[in-house]
Tab-separated table of C-alpha atoms in Angstrom:
chain	number	residue	atom	x	y	z
A	14	MET	CA	86.682	118.747	130.293
A	15	ALA	CA	89.338	118.904	127.145
A	16	LYS	CA	92.979	118.326	127.275
A	17	SER	CA	95.214	121.354	127.550
A	18	LYS	CA	97.550	121.617	124.127
A	19	PRO	CA	100.211	119.833	124.582
A	20	ILE	CA	103.321	122.037	124.147
A	21	GLY	CA	105.230	122.046	121.237
A	22	LEU	CA	102.498	120.319	119.542
A	23	ALA	CA	103.040	121.524	115.877
A	24	TRP	CA	106.647	119.947	115.538
A	25	ARG	CA	105.900	117.271	117.997
A	26	SER	CA	103.583	115.864	115.605
A	27	SER	CA	105.618	116.642	112.092
A	28	THR	CA	106.609	114.459	109.392
A	29	LEU	CA	110.457	115.523	109.884
A	30	PHE	CA	110.483	115.021	113.690
A	31	ILE	CA	108.129	111.551	113.260
A	32	VAL	CA	110.629	109.691	111.269
A	33	SER	CA	113.571	111.284	112.702
A	34	THR	CA	112.430	109.560	116.251
A	35	VAL	CA	111.889	105.945	113.707
A	36	GLY	CA	115.317	106.737	112.463
A	37	ILE	CA	116.667	106.991	115.422
A	38	GLY	CA	115.023	104.282	117.173
A	39	LEU	CA	115.903	101.779	114.607
A	40	PHE	CA	119.864	103.282	114.742
A	41	THR	CA	120.172	102.981	118.526
A	42	ASP	CA	119.246	99.168	118.313
A	43	LEU	CA	121.825	99.379	115.353
A	44	PHE	CA	124.465	100.795	116.705
A	45	LEU	CA	123.842	99.101	120.487
A	46	TYR	CA	123.913	95.461	118.494
A	47	GLY	CA	127.204	96.380	116.767
A	48	LEU	CA	128.478	98.803	119.675
A	49	ILE	CA	128.353	95.325	122.008
A	50	VAL	CA	129.158	92.214	120.041
A	51	PRO	CA	132.788	93.203	119.593
A	52	ILE	CA	133.467	93.110	123.280
A	53	LEU	CA	131.389	90.004	124.079
A	54	PRO	CA	133.961	87.656	124.471
A	55	PHE	CA	136.227	90.355	126.751
A	56	ILE	CA	132.961	90.233	128.667
A	57	LEU	CA	132.788	86.095	129.045
A	58	GLN	CA	136.649	86.130	129.929
A	59	ASP	CA	136.998	88.899	132.076
A	60	ARG	CA	133.550	89.038	134.106
A	61	VAL	CA	132.855	85.808	134.271
A	62	SER	CA	136.248	84.136	133.794
A	63	LEU	CA	134.975	81.346	130.623
A	64	PRO	CA	137.949	79.494	129.682
A	65	LYS	CA	139.437	80.683	125.816
A	66	ASP	CA	138.180	77.133	124.528
A	67	GLN	CA	134.549	77.790	126.069
A	68	VAL	CA	134.866	81.883	124.869
A	69	GLN	CA	133.472	81.228	121.161
A	70	GLY	CA	131.088	78.989	121.901
A	71	HIS	CA	129.293	80.745	124.252
A	72	VAL	CA	129.450	83.767	122.152
A	73	SER	CA	127.841	82.249	119.473
A	74	ALA	CA	124.940	81.100	122.428
A	75	LEU	CA	124.254	84.626	122.722
A	76	LEU	CA	124.159	85.523	119.692
A	77	ALA	CA	121.304	83.407	118.560
A	78	ALA	CA	119.410	84.353	122.158
A	79	TYR	CA	119.146	87.669	120.440
A	80	ALA	CA	118.050	86.450	116.572
A	81	GLY	CA	115.905	83.498	118.556
A	82	ALA	CA	114.066	86.445	120.684
A	83	SER	CA	113.589	89.059	117.827
A	84	VAL	CA	112.123	85.939	115.243
A	85	LEU	CA	109.997	85.007	118.196
A	86	PHE	CA	108.220	88.330	119.670
A	87	SER	CA	108.595	90.032	116.111
A	88	PRO	CA	104.662	88.609	115.711
A	89	PRO	CA	103.411	89.110	118.756
A	90	ALA	CA	104.766	93.155	119.191
A	91	GLY	CA	102.534	93.132	115.552
A	92	ILE	CA	99.538	92.090	116.547
A	93	ILE	CA	100.373	94.500	120.148
A	94	ALA	CA	100.505	97.888	117.850
A	95	ASP	CA	97.204	96.904	115.717
A	96	ARG	CA	95.359	97.044	118.776
A	97	VAL	CA	96.566	99.468	121.204
A	98	ALA	CA	94.747	102.977	120.826
A	99	THR	CA	98.474	104.462	119.960
A	100	ARG	CA	102.127	103.213	118.649
A	101	GLN	CA	103.892	105.743	120.851
A	102	ALA	CA	103.506	103.106	123.903
A	103	PRO	CA	104.624	99.744	122.733
A	104	PHE	CA	107.290	101.786	121.233
A	105	LEU	CA	108.831	103.762	124.684
A	106	ILE	CA	108.233	99.542	126.186
A	107	GLY	CA	110.746	98.335	123.796
A	108	LEU	CA	112.941	101.037	124.339
A	109	LEU	CA	112.658	100.380	128.307
A	110	ALA	CA	113.579	96.288	127.828
A	111	LEU	CA	116.717	97.558	125.463
A	112	LEU	CA	117.752	100.047	128.463
A	113	GLY	CA	117.026	96.723	130.857
A	114	ALA	CA	119.351	94.798	128.605
A	115	THR	CA	122.082	97.530	128.522
A	116	ILE	CA	122.283	97.364	131.609
A	117	MET	CA	122.340	93.625	132.703
A	118	LEU	CA	125.356	94.249	129.628
A	119	SER	CA	127.745	96.554	131.943
A	120	LEU	CA	126.832	94.687	134.909
A	121	GLY	CA	126.158	90.822	134.309
A	122	GLN	CA	129.023	88.475	135.847
A	123	SER	CA	127.484	85.498	134.774
A	124	VAL	CA	125.773	83.371	131.747
A	125	PRO	CA	122.080	82.975	132.349
A	126	VAL	CA	122.302	86.745	133.155
A	127	LEU	CA	123.968	87.575	130.078
A	128	ILE	CA	121.172	85.815	127.587
A	129	VAL	CA	118.354	87.247	129.166
A	130	ALA	CA	120.303	91.053	128.757
A	131	ARG	CA	120.224	89.235	125.142
A	132	VAL	CA	116.907	88.283	124.961
A	133	LEU	CA	115.929	91.785	125.967
A	134	GLN	CA	118.361	93.439	122.889
A	135	GLY	CA	116.605	90.777	120.222
A	136	THR	CA	113.272	91.865	121.626
A	137	SER	CA	113.221	95.254	121.624
A	138	ALA	CA	114.525	95.022	118.255
A	139	ALA	CA	111.543	92.797	117.506
A	140	VAL	CA	109.176	96.176	118.880
A	141	VAL	CA	111.059	98.821	116.849
A	142	TRP	CA	111.551	97.406	113.304
A	143	THR	CA	107.763	96.014	113.642
A	144	ILE	CA	106.379	99.655	115.440
A	145	GLY	CA	108.613	101.923	113.881
A	146	LEU	CA	108.149	100.964	110.428
A	147	ALA	CA	103.923	101.212	111.639
A	148	LEU	CA	104.134	103.980	112.441
A	149	VAL	CA	106.298	105.435	109.027
A	150	LEU	CA	103.601	104.356	107.131
A	151	ASP	CA	100.687	105.795	110.041
A	152	THR	CA	103.007	109.924	108.816
A	153	VAL	CA	104.308	109.382	105.465
A	154	GLY	CA	101.674	107.459	103.469
A	155	PRO	CA	102.265	104.818	101.043
A	156	ASN	CA	103.005	107.678	98.466
A	157	ASN	CA	106.467	108.519	99.987
A	158	LEU	CA	107.491	105.037	101.918
A	159	GLY	CA	109.764	104.151	99.524
A	160	LYS	CA	112.052	107.650	99.559
A	161	THR	CA	111.214	107.527	103.488
A	162	ILE	CA	112.697	103.863	103.880
A	163	GLY	CA	115.990	104.682	101.274
A	164	SER	CA	116.887	107.506	103.669
A	165	ILE	CA	116.372	105.613	106.768
A	166	PHE	CA	118.466	102.742	106.022
A	167	GLY	CA	120.940	104.673	104.905
A	168	PHE	CA	121.286	106.762	107.841
A	169	ILE	CA	120.962	103.679	110.621
A	170	SER	CA	123.864	102.486	108.303
A	171	ILE	CA	125.968	104.617	109.731
A	172	GLY	CA	125.340	103.056	113.418
A	173	GLU	CA	126.303	99.443	111.601
A	174	LEU	CA	129.210	100.924	110.292
A	175	ALA	CA	129.951	102.468	113.241
A	176	ALA	CA	129.523	100.293	116.182
A	177	PRO	CA	132.418	98.230	116.014
A	178	VAL	CA	135.132	100.434	115.298
A	179	LEU	CA	133.850	103.308	118.055
A	180	GLY	CA	133.524	99.651	120.170
A	181	GLY	CA	136.794	98.196	119.925
A	182	VAL	CA	138.637	102.123	119.949
A	183	VAL	CA	136.592	102.911	123.372
A	184	TYR	CA	137.214	99.934	124.930
A	185	LYS	CA	141.390	100.245	123.965
A	186	LYS	CA	140.945	103.676	125.848
A	187	ALA	CA	138.384	104.017	128.245
A	188	GLY	CA	137.311	99.613	129.078
A	189	TYR	CA	134.395	99.313	129.879
A	190	PRO	CA	132.963	102.203	131.477
A	191	GLY	CA	133.687	103.932	128.010
A	192	VAL	CA	131.845	101.849	126.057
A	193	PHE	CA	128.016	101.660	128.122
A	194	GLY	CA	128.782	104.921	128.687
A	195	MET	CA	128.483	105.750	125.245
A	196	ALA	CA	125.680	103.674	124.990
A	197	PHE	CA	123.299	104.623	128.162
A	198	ALA	CA	123.936	108.121	125.698
A	199	ILE	CA	122.241	107.251	122.857
A	200	LEU	CA	119.876	105.915	124.582
A	201	ALA	CA	119.115	109.295	126.814
A	202	ILE	CA	118.756	110.748	123.531
A	203	ASP	CA	116.096	107.968	121.885
A	204	PHE	CA	114.087	108.433	125.061
A	205	ILE	CA	113.487	111.648	124.974
A	206	MET	CA	112.634	111.891	120.805
A	207	ARG	CA	110.346	109.226	121.828
A	208	LEU	CA	108.867	110.646	124.878
A	209	MET	CA	108.233	114.046	123.212
A	210	LEU	CA	106.774	112.453	119.690
A	211	ILE	CA	102.992	113.181	119.387
A	212	GLU	CA	101.471	111.289	116.717
A	213	LYS	CA	99.314	112.324	114.150
A	214	LYS	CA	96.239	110.826	114.608
A	215	VAL	CA	96.619	112.551	118.460
A	216	ALA	CA	97.122	115.543	117.181
A	217	ALA	CA	94.639	115.488	115.041
A	218	GLN	CA	92.230	116.588	117.976
A	219	TRP	CA	93.658	119.795	118.233
A	220	ASP	CA	93.239	120.536	114.586
A	221	VAL	CA	96.337	120.192	113.820
A	222	ALA	CA	96.826	121.098	110.173
A	223	GLU	CA	97.900	118.371	107.581
A	224	GLU	CA	101.384	119.078	106.618
A	225	PRO	CA	101.724	119.673	102.374
A	226	GLY	CA	102.800	115.913	101.068
A	227	ASP	CA	101.527	113.843	103.832
A	228	ASP	CA	99.343	111.448	101.899
A	229	GLY	CA	98.016	110.027	104.871
A	230	GLU	CA	95.960	106.292	105.205
A	231	GLU	CA	93.883	107.302	101.641
A	232	ALA	CA	97.023	108.051	99.454
A	233	GLU	CA	98.253	105.024	96.919
A	234	GLY	CA	101.324	104.625	96.134
A	235	ASN	CA	103.005	103.310	92.073
A	236	THR	CA	102.164	100.070	92.923
A	237	GLY	CA	104.101	99.000	89.510
A	238	GLU	CA	101.184	97.583	88.266
A	239	GLU	CA	100.832	97.021	84.513
A	240	GLU	CA	97.374	98.396	83.191
A	241	ASP	CA	95.533	98.398	80.913
A	242	ALA	CA	94.288	101.696	79.413
A	243	ASN	CA	90.820	100.624	77.763
A	244	GLU	CA	87.037	100.199	77.897
A	245	GLU	CA	87.398	97.150	79.913
A	246	GLU	CA	89.528	98.996	82.595
A	247	PRO	CA	86.194	99.448	85.321
A	248	LEU	CA	85.416	95.995	84.702
A	249	LEU	CA	88.638	94.633	85.547
A	250	ARG	CA	89.577	96.798	88.786
A	251	LYS	CA	86.740	95.470	89.590
A	252	LYS	CA	87.691	91.850	89.577
A	253	GLU	CA	90.712	93.027	90.450
A	254	GLU	CA	89.277	94.341	93.601
A	255	ASP	CA	87.193	91.156	94.325
A	256	ASN	CA	90.732	89.424	94.373
A	257	TYR	CA	91.289	90.886	97.579
A	258	LYS	CA	88.782	89.439	99.239
A	259	VAL	CA	88.697	87.599	102.677
A	260	PRO	CA	85.801	85.042	102.478
A	261	GLU	CA	83.396	84.699	105.518
A	262	GLY	CA	83.948	82.296	108.021
A	263	GLN	CA	87.376	82.211	108.846
A	264	ASN	CA	89.424	80.154	111.611
A	265	LYS	CA	89.865	81.697	114.944
A	266	VAL	CA	93.258	81.611	114.108
A	267	VAL	CA	92.970	83.872	111.158
A	268	LYS	CA	90.469	86.361	112.459
A	269	GLY	CA	93.117	87.333	115.865
A	270	TYR	CA	95.527	87.028	113.148
A	271	PRO	CA	94.672	88.680	109.821
A	272	ILE	CA	98.065	88.817	108.140
A	273	LEU	CA	97.787	85.305	107.719
A	274	PHE	CA	94.964	85.472	105.265
A	275	CYS	CA	97.550	87.973	102.837
A	276	LEU	CA	100.659	85.453	102.987
A	277	LYS	CA	98.684	82.650	100.173
A	278	ASP	CA	99.570	86.502	98.009
A	279	PRO	CA	102.770	85.514	95.805
A	280	ARG	CA	103.279	89.019	95.948
A	281	LEU	CA	103.362	89.242	98.995
A	282	LEU	CA	105.338	86.477	99.716
A	283	THR	CA	107.730	87.531	97.178
A	284	ALA	CA	108.326	90.807	98.832
A	285	LEU	CA	109.015	89.177	102.528
A	286	LEU	CA	112.011	86.197	99.819
A	287	LEU	CA	113.148	90.109	99.101
A	288	ALA	CA	113.447	91.210	103.036
A	289	PHE	CA	115.125	87.662	104.252
A	290	ASN	CA	117.470	88.203	100.791
A	291	GLN	CA	118.357	91.452	101.838
A	292	ALA	CA	119.164	90.457	105.312
A	293	THR	CA	121.387	87.657	104.045
A	294	LEU	CA	123.513	89.525	101.654
A	295	LEU	CA	123.942	92.693	104.621
A	296	ALA	CA	124.953	89.790	107.229
A	297	ALA	CA	126.996	88.022	104.802
A	298	PHE	CA	129.246	91.291	103.837
A	299	ASP	CA	129.052	91.450	107.918
A	300	ALA	CA	130.976	87.658	108.119
A	301	THR	CA	133.238	87.600	105.524
A	302	ILE	CA	134.470	90.892	105.418
A	303	PRO	CA	136.476	91.320	108.395
A	304	THR	CA	137.856	87.832	107.366
A	305	GLU	CA	138.713	88.187	103.946
A	306	ALA	CA	140.556	91.309	104.459
A	307	GLU	CA	142.965	89.720	107.304
A	308	GLN	CA	143.725	86.934	105.427
A	309	LEU	CA	144.328	88.917	101.992
A	310	PHE	CA	145.758	92.577	103.684
A	311	GLY	CA	146.409	91.370	107.252
A	312	PHE	CA	144.576	94.159	108.302
A	313	ASP	CA	142.885	93.834	112.184
A	314	SER	CA	139.477	94.613	113.105
A	315	LEU	CA	140.222	98.543	112.800
A	316	LYS	CA	141.341	98.116	109.548
A	317	SER	CA	138.587	95.938	108.454
A	318	GLY	CA	135.728	97.667	109.965
A	319	LEU	CA	137.340	100.969	108.143
A	320	LEU	CA	136.791	98.757	104.863
A	321	PHE	CA	133.025	98.772	105.406
A	322	VAL	CA	132.604	102.735	104.567
A	323	ALA	CA	133.548	101.537	100.704
A	324	LEU	CA	130.226	99.372	101.672
A	325	VAL	CA	127.943	101.643	102.802
A	326	LEU	CA	128.373	105.397	101.973
A	327	PRO	CA	126.956	104.223	98.499
A	328	TYR	CA	124.040	103.305	100.414
A	329	LEU	CA	123.623	106.477	102.323
A	330	LEU	CA	124.447	108.673	99.281
A	331	LEU	CA	121.859	106.607	96.619
A	332	GLY	CA	119.554	104.802	99.274
A	333	PRO	CA	116.688	108.458	99.305
A	334	VAL	CA	117.501	108.178	95.509
A	335	ALA	CA	116.645	104.552	95.077
A	336	GLY	CA	113.757	104.972	97.363
A	337	TRP	CA	112.245	107.706	95.308
A	338	MET	CA	112.568	105.391	92.346
A	339	VAL	CA	110.525	103.105	93.825
A	340	ASP	CA	107.759	105.406	95.151
A	341	ARG	CA	107.968	106.920	91.457
A	342	TYR	CA	108.054	103.744	89.142
A	343	GLY	CA	107.069	100.882	91.622
A	344	PRO	CA	108.882	98.244	93.701
A	345	LYS	CA	109.217	95.983	90.329
A	346	PRO	CA	111.461	97.958	88.358
A	347	ALA	CA	114.554	98.032	91.690
A	348	ALA	CA	113.617	94.496	93.294
A	349	VAL	CA	114.385	93.394	88.979
A	350	LEU	CA	117.413	95.461	88.799
A	351	GLY	CA	118.656	95.838	91.990
A	352	PHE	CA	119.379	92.179	92.183
A	353	GLY	CA	119.973	91.406	88.492
A	354	TYR	CA	123.048	94.009	88.838
A	355	LEU	CA	124.410	92.307	91.895
A	356	VAL	CA	124.687	89.403	90.340
A	357	PRO	CA	127.630	90.892	88.446
A	358	VAL	CA	129.600	92.505	91.060
A	359	LEU	CA	129.413	90.113	93.907
A	360	ILE	CA	130.756	87.664	90.794
A	361	LEU	CA	133.534	90.456	90.717
A	362	LEU	CA	134.604	90.157	94.361
A	363	ARG	CA	137.174	87.042	93.153
A	364	LEU	CA	139.522	89.949	92.141
A	365	ALA	CA	140.901	90.892	94.990
A	366	ARG	CA	143.881	89.307	95.757
A	367	SER	CA	146.800	89.371	98.313
A	368	GLY	CA	148.988	92.089	97.946
A	369	GLY	CA	149.688	96.025	98.939
A	370	THR	CA	147.905	99.349	98.747
A	371	SER	CA	146.464	98.447	94.835
A	372	GLN	CA	144.593	94.906	95.619
A	373	VAL	CA	142.959	97.174	99.176
A	374	VAL	CA	142.017	99.956	96.611
A	375	ILE	CA	140.631	97.224	94.254
A	376	PHE	CA	138.704	95.607	97.337
A	377	CYS	CA	136.984	98.689	97.902
A	378	VAL	CA	136.112	99.840	94.422
A	379	LEU	CA	133.797	96.083	94.468
A	380	LEU	CA	132.915	96.751	97.827
A	381	SER	CA	131.882	99.847	96.374
A	382	LEU	CA	129.641	98.480	93.449
A	383	ASN	CA	128.092	96.130	95.774
A	384	GLY	CA	127.065	98.973	98.040
A	385	ILE	CA	124.945	100.923	95.151
A	386	GLY	CA	123.566	97.189	94.797
A	387	LEU	CA	121.897	97.636	98.235
A	388	ALA	CA	121.120	100.824	98.353
A	389	VAL	CA	118.832	99.698	95.382
A	390	ILE	CA	117.249	97.016	97.013
A	391	GLY	CA	116.400	98.664	100.491
A	392	SER	CA	112.749	99.604	99.984
A	393	PRO	CA	111.578	97.299	97.268
A	394	SER	CA	110.358	94.738	99.900
A	395	VAL	CA	108.487	96.908	102.412
A	396	VAL	CA	107.575	99.605	99.684
A	397	GLU	CA	105.543	96.262	97.577
A	398	ALA	CA	104.548	94.494	100.885
A	399	SER	CA	102.388	97.739	102.108
A	400	TYR	CA	101.154	98.154	98.623
A	401	VAL	CA	99.527	94.562	98.538
A	402	VAL	CA	97.828	94.301	101.951
A	403	GLN	CA	96.566	97.789	101.472
A	404	ARG	CA	94.919	96.144	98.903
A	405	TYR	CA	93.657	93.473	101.532
A	406	ASP	CA	92.526	96.393	104.258
A	407	LYS	CA	90.549	98.673	102.104
A	408	ALA	CA	88.560	95.791	100.750
A	409	ASN	CA	87.977	94.673	104.062
A	410	PRO	CA	88.185	96.731	106.994
A	411	GLU	CA	85.828	95.485	108.910
A	412	PHE	CA	87.641	91.995	109.281
A	413	PHE	CA	91.579	94.347	109.662
A	414	GLY	CA	90.108	96.899	112.041
A	415	LYS	CA	90.319	100.518	112.389
A	416	GLN	CA	93.992	100.201	112.101
A	417	GLY	CA	94.397	98.210	109.910
A	418	PRO	CA	97.063	95.215	109.898
A	419	TYR	CA	100.381	97.042	108.899
A	420	ALA	CA	102.426	96.196	112.480
A	421	GLN	CA	101.092	92.810	112.040
A	422	LEU	CA	102.687	93.070	108.067
A	423	TYR	CA	106.150	94.866	109.937
A	424	GLY	CA	106.277	92.175	112.598
A	425	ILE	CA	106.454	89.483	109.766
A	426	ASN	CA	108.724	91.561	107.753
A	427	SER	CA	111.392	92.060	110.919
A	428	MET	CA	110.780	88.258	112.054
A	429	VAL	CA	111.508	87.301	108.098
A	430	PHE	CA	114.772	90.002	108.601
A	431	SER	CA	116.185	88.655	111.542
A	432	LEU	CA	115.822	85.330	110.186
A	433	GLY	CA	118.231	85.923	107.892
A	434	LEU	CA	120.552	88.327	109.589
A	435	THR	CA	120.976	84.981	111.829
A	436	LEU	CA	121.143	82.140	109.118
A	437	GLY	CA	123.549	84.885	106.627
A	438	PRO	CA	126.777	84.008	108.658
A	439	LEU	CA	126.439	80.575	109.161
A	440	ILE	CA	125.318	79.534	105.315
A	441	SER	CA	128.083	82.963	103.743
A	442	GLY	CA	131.086	81.345	106.944
A	443	GLY	CA	130.374	77.765	106.191
A	444	LEU	CA	130.414	78.486	101.887
A	445	ARG	CA	133.762	80.681	102.769
A	446	GLU	CA	135.334	77.821	104.145
A	447	GLY	CA	134.068	75.112	102.240
A	448	ILE	CA	135.016	76.342	98.856
A	449	GLY	CA	136.260	79.951	99.016
A	450	TYR	CA	135.636	83.439	99.187
A	451	GLY	CA	134.819	83.831	95.294
A	452	ASN	CA	132.884	80.717	94.638
A	453	MET	CA	130.786	81.689	97.967
A	454	ASN	CA	130.385	84.790	96.146
A	455	ALA	CA	129.056	83.341	92.797
A	456	VAL	CA	126.371	81.183	94.819
A	457	ILE	CA	124.949	84.539	96.922
A	458	ALA	CA	125.000	85.751	92.789
A	459	MET	CA	123.162	83.261	91.515
A	460	LEU	CA	120.528	83.491	95.208
A	461	CYS	CA	120.101	87.653	93.397
A	462	LEU	CA	119.675	86.079	90.289
A	463	VAL	CA	116.519	83.452	91.197
A	464	THR	CA	115.350	86.456	93.457
A	465	SER	CA	115.271	88.781	90.099
A	466	LEU	CA	113.783	86.547	88.338
A	467	LEU	CA	110.514	86.023	90.676
A	468	SER	CA	110.854	89.911	91.004
A	469	PHE	CA	109.993	90.286	87.411
A	470	ILE	CA	106.974	87.740	87.281
A	471	PHE	CA	105.680	88.499	91.150
A	472	ILE	CA	106.557	92.496	92.213
A	473	GLY	CA	104.006	94.877	91.105
A	474	GLY	CA	101.808	91.845	89.473
A	475	LYS	CA	102.405	90.123	86.534
A	476	PRO	CA	103.380	90.779	83.393
A	477	LYS	CA	100.871	91.944	81.045
A	478	ALA	CA	102.538	88.957	78.728
A	479	LEU	CA	102.477	86.147	81.637
A	480	ARG	CA	98.725	87.157	82.282
A	481	ARG	CA	97.021	86.851	78.897
A	482	ARG	CA	98.394	83.288	79.424
């Protein structure tokens, strides 16, 4: 007997609702992370009764537990998502892990319980980022991936910005019940949206009309590759397709986790480097802005948190525009110009000095200039990686399976991004203490310069001048 048509099928399977659901999922992950981290020291002192001199070490251990779980579970999440019939089931399971983590954090009174909670939270992050990005690609196709990712990243940056500020304010006014009450309210909204979501491939069995602008899996975006339009073009294209063929006789590891074969491609490796450096930059700002603001202006945690508005607002406003440019012109211009632009504006951060309002304004302007750069580099990594893997998938459909290796790709992307978020504070904090804030940013600027040069060579394929040598 045929299944009855679900209520609200059209809007529940619409591009807007699916993308919004993924956006809310990523927002929830970042919001709860930022909401809970600032109160971890108080939980350890008030509930676990740790001495003050042991609090910092245990906070670091709890942060490491989250990061380690996120890095460890991202690849398996990708494998599972590519082998199940729909993405919704693991997407919901990831939220249940986050719910369990939040309950344990709200009630936990021992260090082991808190560690398990942070591991669950990190596992949930691995699932939501891996499966969420794969679901976005399934929904909008590669042609619209850049602007969609740019819009989502701009939106979720609000959660990253608002959570520490709200967490601190609510904790002062309402204590733990207020903080965790807000967390459970957001989880409830997220759960309802994930439960109501209907994937497009599931909706297709009821002949739901495809929306205008949906590219589907067969569409191809502008890869930014420089191609020669001449009579030899068909031969060149055939030769290029052969470059993506997977030879027979691959070992069991590669057959079981086929994305590993794609990792020999320098374009894909460079795209993952972009993700790592993007995460490292974000983490460096998160780790050093509060301490620098305290040293320069005597700001408390609330005022330091408000400084992030200057950094995130350009990201929010320009993210969709930058993503559209990636869709239109390919990832290479955004990656090269974005990381190249960050070189001087990072160096200029040394201009801020101790002082009053005028120096605060200078610091905010410099942070806004850096926020523009962060908006530009927000989507090239994901889009370029998707382009490359799509070439392998189309050349070897039997090898990669019916759903392709996209969730596996985003699992690796999530792992690399999480690694950047983990190492970013350690690198930036060590550099700031060792050589000062200005020199720290100069070192990070040189990292951006190298990334820009590598992007010019590899992202979107080698330039014509280099290919002919």
